[in-house]
Coordinates of C-alpha atoms in Angstrom, one line a residue:
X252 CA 0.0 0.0 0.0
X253 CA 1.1 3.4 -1.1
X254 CA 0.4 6.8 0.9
X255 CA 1.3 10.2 -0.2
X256 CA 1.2 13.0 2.6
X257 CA 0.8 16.7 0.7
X258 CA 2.1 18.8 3.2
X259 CA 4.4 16.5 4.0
X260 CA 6.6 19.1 5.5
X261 CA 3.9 20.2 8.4
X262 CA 5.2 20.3 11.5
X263 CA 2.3 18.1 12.4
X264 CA 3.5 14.8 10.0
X265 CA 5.8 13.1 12.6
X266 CA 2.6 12.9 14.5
X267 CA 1.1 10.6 11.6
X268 CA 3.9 9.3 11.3
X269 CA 4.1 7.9 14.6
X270 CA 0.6 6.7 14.2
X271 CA 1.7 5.4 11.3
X272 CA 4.2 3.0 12.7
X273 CA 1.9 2.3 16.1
X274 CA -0.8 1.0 14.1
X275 CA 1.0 -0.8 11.3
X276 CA -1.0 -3.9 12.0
X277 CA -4.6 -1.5 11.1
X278 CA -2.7 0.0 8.1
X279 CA 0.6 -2.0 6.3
X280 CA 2.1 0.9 4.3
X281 CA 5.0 -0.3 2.5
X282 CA 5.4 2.9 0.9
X283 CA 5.1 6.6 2.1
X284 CA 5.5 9.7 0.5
X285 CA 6.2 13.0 1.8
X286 CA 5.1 15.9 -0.6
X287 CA 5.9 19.4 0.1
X288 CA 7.6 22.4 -2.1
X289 CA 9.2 23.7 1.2
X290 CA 12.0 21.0 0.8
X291 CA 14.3 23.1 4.3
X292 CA 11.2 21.8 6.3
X293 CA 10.6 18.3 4.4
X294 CA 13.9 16.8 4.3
X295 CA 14.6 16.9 7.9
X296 CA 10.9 15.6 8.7
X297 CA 11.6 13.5 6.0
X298 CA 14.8 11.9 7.7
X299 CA 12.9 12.0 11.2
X300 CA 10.3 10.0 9.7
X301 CA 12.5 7.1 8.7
X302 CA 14.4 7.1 12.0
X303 CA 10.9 6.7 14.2
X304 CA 9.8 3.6 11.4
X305 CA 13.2 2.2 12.3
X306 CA 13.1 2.6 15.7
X307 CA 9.5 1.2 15.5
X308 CA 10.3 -1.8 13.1
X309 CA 8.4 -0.7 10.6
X310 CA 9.6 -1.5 7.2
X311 CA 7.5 0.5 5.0
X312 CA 10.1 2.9 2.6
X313 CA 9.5 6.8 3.1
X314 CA 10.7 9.4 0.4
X315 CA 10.4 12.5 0.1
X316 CA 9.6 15.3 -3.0
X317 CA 8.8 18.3 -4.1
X318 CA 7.6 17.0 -7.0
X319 CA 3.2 16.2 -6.7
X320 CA 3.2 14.3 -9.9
X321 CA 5.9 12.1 -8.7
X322 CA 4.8 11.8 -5.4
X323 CA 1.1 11.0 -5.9
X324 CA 1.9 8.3 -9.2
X325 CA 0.5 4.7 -7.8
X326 CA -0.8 6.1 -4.5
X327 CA -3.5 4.6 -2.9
X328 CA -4.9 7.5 -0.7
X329 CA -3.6 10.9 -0.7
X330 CA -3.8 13.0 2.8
X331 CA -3.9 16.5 2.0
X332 CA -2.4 18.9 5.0
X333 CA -1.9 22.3 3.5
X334 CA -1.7 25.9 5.1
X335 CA -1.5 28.0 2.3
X336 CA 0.5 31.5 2.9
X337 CA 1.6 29.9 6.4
X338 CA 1.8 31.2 9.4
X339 CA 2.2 34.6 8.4
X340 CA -1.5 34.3 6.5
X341 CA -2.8 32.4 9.7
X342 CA -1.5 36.0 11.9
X343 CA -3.8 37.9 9.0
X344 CA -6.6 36.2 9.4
X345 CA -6.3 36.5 13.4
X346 CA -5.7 39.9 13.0
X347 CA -7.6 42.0 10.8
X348 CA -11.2 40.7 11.3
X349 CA -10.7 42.6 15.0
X350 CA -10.4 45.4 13.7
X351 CA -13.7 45.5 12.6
X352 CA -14.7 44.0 16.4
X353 CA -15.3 40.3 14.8
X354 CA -13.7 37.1 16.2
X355 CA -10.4 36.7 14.1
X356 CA -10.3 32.6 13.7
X357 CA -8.5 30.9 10.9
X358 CA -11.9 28.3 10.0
X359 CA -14.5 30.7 11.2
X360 CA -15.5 34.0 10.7
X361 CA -13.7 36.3 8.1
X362 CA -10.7 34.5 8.6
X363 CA -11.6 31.2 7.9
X364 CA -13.4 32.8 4.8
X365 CA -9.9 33.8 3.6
X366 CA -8.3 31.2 4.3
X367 CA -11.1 29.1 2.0
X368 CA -10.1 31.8 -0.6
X369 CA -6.6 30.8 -0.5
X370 CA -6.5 27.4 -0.1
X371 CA -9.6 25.9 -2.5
X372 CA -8.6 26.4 -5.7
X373 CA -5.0 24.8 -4.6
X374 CA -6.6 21.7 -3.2
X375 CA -8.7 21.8 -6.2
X376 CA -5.5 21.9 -8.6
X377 CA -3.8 19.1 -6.4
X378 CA -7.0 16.6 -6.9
X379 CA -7.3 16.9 -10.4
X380 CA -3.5 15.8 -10.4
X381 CA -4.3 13.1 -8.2
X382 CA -7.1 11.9 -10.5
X383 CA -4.8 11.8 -13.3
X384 CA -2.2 10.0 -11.9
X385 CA -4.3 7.6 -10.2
X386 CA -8.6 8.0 -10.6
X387 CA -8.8 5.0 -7.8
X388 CA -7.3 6.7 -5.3
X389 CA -9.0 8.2 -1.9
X390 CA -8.1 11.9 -1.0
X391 CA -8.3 12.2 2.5
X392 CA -8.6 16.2 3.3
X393 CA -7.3 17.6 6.8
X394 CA -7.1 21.1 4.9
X395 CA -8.9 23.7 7.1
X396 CA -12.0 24.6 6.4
X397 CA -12.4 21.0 6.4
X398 CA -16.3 21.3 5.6
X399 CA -15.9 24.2 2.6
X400 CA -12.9 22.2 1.3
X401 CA -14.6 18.7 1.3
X402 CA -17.8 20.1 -0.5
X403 CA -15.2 21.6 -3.3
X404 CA -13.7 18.3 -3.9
X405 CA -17.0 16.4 -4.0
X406 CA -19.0 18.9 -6.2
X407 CA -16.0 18.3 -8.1
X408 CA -16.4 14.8 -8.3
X409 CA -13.4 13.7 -6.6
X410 CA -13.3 10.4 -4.1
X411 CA -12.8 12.6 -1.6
X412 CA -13.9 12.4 2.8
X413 CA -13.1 14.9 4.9
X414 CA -11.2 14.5 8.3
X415 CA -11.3 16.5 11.7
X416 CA -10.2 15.6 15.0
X417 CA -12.8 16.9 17.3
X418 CA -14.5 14.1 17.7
X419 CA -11.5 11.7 18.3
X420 CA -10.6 14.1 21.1
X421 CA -13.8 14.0 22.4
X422 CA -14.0 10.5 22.3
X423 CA -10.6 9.9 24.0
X424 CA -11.3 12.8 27.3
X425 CA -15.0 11.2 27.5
X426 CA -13.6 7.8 27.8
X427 CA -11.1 8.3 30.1
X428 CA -13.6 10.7 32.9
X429 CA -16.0 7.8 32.3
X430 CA -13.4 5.2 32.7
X431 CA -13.9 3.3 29.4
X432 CA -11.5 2.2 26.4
X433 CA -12.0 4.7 23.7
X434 CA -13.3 2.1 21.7
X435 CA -16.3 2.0 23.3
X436 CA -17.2 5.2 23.8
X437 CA -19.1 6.1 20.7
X438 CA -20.2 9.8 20.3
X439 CA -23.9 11.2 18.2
X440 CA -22.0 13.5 16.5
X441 CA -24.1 16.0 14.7
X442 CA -23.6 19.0 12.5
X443 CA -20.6 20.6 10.5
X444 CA -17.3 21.0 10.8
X445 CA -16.6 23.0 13.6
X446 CA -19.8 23.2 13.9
X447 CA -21.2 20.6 15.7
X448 CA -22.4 19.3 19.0
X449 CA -22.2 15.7 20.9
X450 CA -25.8 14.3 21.3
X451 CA -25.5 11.3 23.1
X452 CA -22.3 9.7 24.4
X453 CA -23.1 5.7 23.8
X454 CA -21.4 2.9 25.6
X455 CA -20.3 0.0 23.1
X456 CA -21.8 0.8 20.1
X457 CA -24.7 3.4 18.3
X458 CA -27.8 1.8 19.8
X459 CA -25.8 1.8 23.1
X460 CA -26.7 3.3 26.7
X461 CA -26.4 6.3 26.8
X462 CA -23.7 8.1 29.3
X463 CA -23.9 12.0 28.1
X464 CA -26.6 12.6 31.4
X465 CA -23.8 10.5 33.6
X466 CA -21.0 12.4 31.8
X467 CA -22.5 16.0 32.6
X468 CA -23.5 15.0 36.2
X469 CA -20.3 13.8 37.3
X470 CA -18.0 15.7 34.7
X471 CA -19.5 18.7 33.7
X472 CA -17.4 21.5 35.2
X473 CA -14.5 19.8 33.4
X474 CA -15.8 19.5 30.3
X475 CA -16.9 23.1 30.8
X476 CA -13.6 24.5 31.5
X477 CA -12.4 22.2 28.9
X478 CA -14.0 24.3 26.4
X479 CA -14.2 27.5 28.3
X480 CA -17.9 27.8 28.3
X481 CA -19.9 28.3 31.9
X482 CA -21.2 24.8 33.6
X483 CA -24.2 26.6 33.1
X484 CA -24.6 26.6 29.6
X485 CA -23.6 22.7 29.1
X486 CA -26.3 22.1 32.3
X487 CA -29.1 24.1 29.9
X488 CA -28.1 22.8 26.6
X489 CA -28.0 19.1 27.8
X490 CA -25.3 18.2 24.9
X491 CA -21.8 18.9 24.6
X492 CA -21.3 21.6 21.8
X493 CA -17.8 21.8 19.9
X494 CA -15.1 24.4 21.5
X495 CA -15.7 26.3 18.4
X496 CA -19.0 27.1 19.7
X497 CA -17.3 29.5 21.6
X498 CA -17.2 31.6 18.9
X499 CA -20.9 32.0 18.4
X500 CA -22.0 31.6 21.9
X501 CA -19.6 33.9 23.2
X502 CA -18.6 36.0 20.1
X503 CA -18.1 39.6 22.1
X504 CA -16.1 38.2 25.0
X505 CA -13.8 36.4 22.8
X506 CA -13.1 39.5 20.6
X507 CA -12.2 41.4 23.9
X508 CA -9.9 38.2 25.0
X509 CA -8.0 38.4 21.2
X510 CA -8.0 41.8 21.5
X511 CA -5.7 41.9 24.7
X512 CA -3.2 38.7 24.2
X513 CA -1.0 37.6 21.3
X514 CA -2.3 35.7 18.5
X515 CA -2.1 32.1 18.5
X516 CA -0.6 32.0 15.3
X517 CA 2.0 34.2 16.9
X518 CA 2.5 31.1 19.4
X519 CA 2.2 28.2 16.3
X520 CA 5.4 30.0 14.4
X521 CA 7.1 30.3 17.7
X522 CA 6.6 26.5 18.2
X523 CA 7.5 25.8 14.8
X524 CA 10.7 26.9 15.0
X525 CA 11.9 24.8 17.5
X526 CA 10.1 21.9 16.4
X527 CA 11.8 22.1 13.2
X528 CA 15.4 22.7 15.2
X529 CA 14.0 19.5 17.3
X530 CA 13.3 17.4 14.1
X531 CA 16.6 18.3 12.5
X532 CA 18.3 16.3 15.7
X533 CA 19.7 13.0 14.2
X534 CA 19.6 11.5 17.2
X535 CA 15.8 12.1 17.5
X536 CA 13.6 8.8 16.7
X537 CA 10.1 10.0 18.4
X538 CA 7.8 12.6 18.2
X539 CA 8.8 15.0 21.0
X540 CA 6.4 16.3 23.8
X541 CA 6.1 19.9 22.5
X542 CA 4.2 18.7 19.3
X543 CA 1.1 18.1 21.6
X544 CA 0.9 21.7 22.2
X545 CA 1.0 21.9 18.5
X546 CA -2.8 21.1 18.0
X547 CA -3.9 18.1 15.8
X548 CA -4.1 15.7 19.0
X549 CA -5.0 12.1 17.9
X550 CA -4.8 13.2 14.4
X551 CA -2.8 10.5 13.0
X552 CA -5.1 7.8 15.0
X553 CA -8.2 8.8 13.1
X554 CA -6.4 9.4 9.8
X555 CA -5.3 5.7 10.1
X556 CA -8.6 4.3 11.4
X557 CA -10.3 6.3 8.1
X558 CA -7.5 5.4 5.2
X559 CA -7.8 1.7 6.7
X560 CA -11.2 1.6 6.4
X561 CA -11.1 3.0 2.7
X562 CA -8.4 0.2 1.6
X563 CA -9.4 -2.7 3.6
X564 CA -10.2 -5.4 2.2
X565 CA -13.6 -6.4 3.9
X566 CA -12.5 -7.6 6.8
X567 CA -14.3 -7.4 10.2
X568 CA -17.0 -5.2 8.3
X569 CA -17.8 -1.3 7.7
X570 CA -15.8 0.8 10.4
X571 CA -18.5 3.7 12.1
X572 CA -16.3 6.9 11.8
X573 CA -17.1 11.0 12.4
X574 CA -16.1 11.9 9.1
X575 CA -17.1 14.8 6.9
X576 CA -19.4 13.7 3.8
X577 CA -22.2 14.6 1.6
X578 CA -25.7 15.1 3.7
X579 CA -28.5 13.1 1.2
X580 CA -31.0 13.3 3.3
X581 CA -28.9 13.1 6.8
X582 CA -30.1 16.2 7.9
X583 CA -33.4 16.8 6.3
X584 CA -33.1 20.8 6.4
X585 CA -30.5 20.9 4.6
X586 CA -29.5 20.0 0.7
X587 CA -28.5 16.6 -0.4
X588 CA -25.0 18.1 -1.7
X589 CA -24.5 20.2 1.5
X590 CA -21.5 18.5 3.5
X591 CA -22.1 17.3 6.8
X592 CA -20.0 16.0 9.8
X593 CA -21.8 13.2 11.4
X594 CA -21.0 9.2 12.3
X595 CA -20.6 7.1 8.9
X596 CA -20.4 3.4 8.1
X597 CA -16.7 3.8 5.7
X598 CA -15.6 1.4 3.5
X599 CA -14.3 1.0 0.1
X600 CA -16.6 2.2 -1.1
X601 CA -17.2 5.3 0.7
X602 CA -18.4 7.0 3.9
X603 CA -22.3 6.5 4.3
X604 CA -23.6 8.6 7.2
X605 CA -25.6 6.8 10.0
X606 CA -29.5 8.0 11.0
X607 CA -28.6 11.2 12.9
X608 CA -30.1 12.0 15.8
X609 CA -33.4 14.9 15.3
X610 CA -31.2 18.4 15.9
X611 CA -33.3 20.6 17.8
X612 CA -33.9 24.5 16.1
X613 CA -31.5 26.0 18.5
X614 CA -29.3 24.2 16.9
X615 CA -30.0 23.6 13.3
X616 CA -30.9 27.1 13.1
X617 CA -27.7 27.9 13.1
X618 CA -26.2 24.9 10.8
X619 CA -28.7 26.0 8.2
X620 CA -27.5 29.4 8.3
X621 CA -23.9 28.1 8.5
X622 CA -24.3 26.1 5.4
X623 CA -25.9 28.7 3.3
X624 CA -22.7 30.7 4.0
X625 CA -20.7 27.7 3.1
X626 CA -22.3 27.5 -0.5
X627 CA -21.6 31.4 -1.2
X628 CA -17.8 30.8 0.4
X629 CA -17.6 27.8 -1.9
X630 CA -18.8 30.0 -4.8
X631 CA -16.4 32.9 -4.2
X632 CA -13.2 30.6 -3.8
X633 CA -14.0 28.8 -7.1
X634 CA -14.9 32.2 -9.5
X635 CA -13.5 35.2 -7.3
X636 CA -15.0 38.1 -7.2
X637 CA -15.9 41.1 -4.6
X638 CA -19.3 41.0 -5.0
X639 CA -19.2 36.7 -4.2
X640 CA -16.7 37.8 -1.2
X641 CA -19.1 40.4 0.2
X642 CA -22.6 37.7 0.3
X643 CA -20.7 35.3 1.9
X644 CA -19.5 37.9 5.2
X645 CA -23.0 39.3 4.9
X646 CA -24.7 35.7 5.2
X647 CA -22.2 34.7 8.0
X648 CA -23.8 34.5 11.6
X649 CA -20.8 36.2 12.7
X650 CA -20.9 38.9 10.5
X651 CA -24.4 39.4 9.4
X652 CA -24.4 43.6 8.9
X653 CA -24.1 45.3 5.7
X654 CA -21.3 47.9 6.7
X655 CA -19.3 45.1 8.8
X656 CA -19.3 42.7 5.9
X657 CA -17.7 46.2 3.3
X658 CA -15.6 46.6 5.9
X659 CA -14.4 43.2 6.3
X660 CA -14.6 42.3 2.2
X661 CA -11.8 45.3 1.9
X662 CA -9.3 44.3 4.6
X663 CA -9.8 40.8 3.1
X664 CA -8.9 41.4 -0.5
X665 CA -5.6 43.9 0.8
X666 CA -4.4 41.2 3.1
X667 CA -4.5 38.2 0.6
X668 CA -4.2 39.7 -3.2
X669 CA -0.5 37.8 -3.4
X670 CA -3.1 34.2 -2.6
X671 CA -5.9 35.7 -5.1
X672 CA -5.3 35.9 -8.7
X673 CA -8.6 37.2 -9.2
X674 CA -7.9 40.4 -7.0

């Protein structure tokens, strides 16, 4: 089995790597492939990779190039990890949007509406390489927004699921306060990326008991103060909503918090650097302790669990994953071609979401709304344009207000006309 990593030069791949050689036994790669243009970052994670498969026993072979034609040729599934502009974009979007007294947030917001800008017609132009070189093979998108990006590629008609790991650290902090393998905690997962709350918590399976009351009883003021919100609100809701709820729930109080600290991507290329000066150690052979504080947590377990299930061969049966995948009729409210993040039977042939569970109007409300910003998003990243810019802030929850959403369309187009050929 060939894997090619596009991105391969994220600060964030020996952490697939190293659930890469943990999990051999889910996933036998006997080839990896490490993609990225930036070769002063990729041949040094490059090199780390090959000493944490040695020191691991894993015999697959990993290479590394610059080349995505090369890199992609034969590939079974192709993970797609980009970040396009960098850092240095990432401190834009953060930083601009409060100007105008809106959350700056590189997947929500007016920054993650830039960031779409910049990064779908890339992801686009990598997929259609993909489908040349190989038309069989999966593309596995971790590109943030994960939900805008995932809708391009399948309106595009690319083999293509989208991958977050919210749930998988939900999963893995639920289990261990209720004092369960991970394995059997299975989470109603419902909405979109970033978007999305945890309905039920189920012991052992979908039609399991059901914990979430248990889980807020006992646990709720540290799954509160796990995602900042007051006690109070998880006590009224009843369900666990994402930490990017924050954003919505508590949009002012955030603003005033960014307003008064340095950005996080300010902290990211800080960490960066000495990860890379950590990965460029030959006498490194594991992923080192900082790159938890990286973000990503339990990435590489859920990108292994999703590419296994894709190749297998059959095996034990369909694997019931939180993936990001077309709605057809999931979620009546919204359009078949919308894309939805929700539990899904994966297996060769594709993700096929479960029943989800009814969302209340508090709740899908706001996904509707959500999603019809999505669409115009979608729209502006593929044909450009001001006017396809402006729709998409004014239709935005966040946003919402005709002067905000000028205001915010022109700091957008000066801070990214180097990433927009259009503008």
């Amino acid at each position: 089995m060939k894997l090619a990593v596009v991105g391969g030069g994220s600060t964030y791949t020996p952490e697939l790597i190293d659930g890469f050689a943990r999990l051999r036994d889910t996933l036998p790669v006997a080839e990896l492939v490490l993609v990225d243009p930036a070769t002063e970052r990729l041949e040094p994670i490059g090199a780390l990779a090959r000493r944490i498969f040695a020191k691991q026993g894993h015999p697959a072979q990993v290479t590394t190039t610059a080349d995505l034609d090369a890199g992609v040729e034969g590939a079974d599934a192709v993970l797609v990890q980009l970040r396009i502009g960098g850092q240095a974009a990432r401190l834009q979007d953060e930083t601009w949007p409060l100007e105008c007294g809106c959350v700056g947030q590189e997947t929500t917001g007016a920054g993650g509406l830039a960031k779409a800008l910049r990064t779908v017609p890339v992801v686009l132009d990598i997929a259609e390489r993909v489908r040349r070189a190989n038309p069989d093979a999966w593309i596995i998108d971790f590109t943030n927004p994960v939900g805008i990006v995932t809708r391009a590629l399948l309106r595009a008609g690319h083999k293509a699921v989208g991958l977050c790991n919210v749930a998988i650290g939900f999963q893995r902090k639920f289990a261990a306060l209720l004092d369960l393998a991970p394995a059997d905690v299975h989470l109603d997962h419902v909405g979109l990326n970033h978007l999305s709350w945890e309905l039920g918590v189920r012991k052992g399976g979908p039609d399991g008991e059901d914990l979430l009351p248990r889980l807020l009883a006992e646990h709720g003021a540290a799954v509160a103060e796990d995602l900042r919100l007051p006690r109070a609100v998880l006590d009224r809701l009843g369900v666990v909503p994402s930490y990017y709820l924050r954003y919505f729930y508590a949009h002012d109080a955030v603003v005033r918090e960014l307003g008064g600290k340095p950005s996080r991507a300010a902290e990211v290329a800080a960490m960066e650097r000495e990860l890379l000066a950590l990965y460029a150690d030959p006498a490194l052979d594991e992923k080192p302790e900082l790159l938890a504080k990286r973000g990503g947590a339990f990435y590489s377990e859920a990108a292994v669990d999703l590419a296994a299930a894709l190749l297998g061969d059959g095996g034990p049966g369909p694997s019931v994953q939180v993936v990001n995948t077309l709605n057809h009729g999931t979620l009546p409210f919204l359009p078949d071609d919308a894309v939805i993040e929700v539990q899904a039977r994966v297996d060769r042939s594709g993700p096929v979401p479960l029943v989800a569970a009814r969302l209340d109007p508090l709740y899908a409300g706001l996904v509707a709304q959500v999603t019809a910003y999505e669409d115009l998003a979608l729209d502006a990243a593929v044909r450009g344009g001001r006017e396809r810019v402006f729709k998409a802030l004014l239709a935005h929850p966040l946003v919402g207000q005709f002067d905000l959403a000028e205001g915010l369309t022109d700091r957008l187009l000066a801070h990214n006309k180097e990433h927009l050929a259009w503008a």
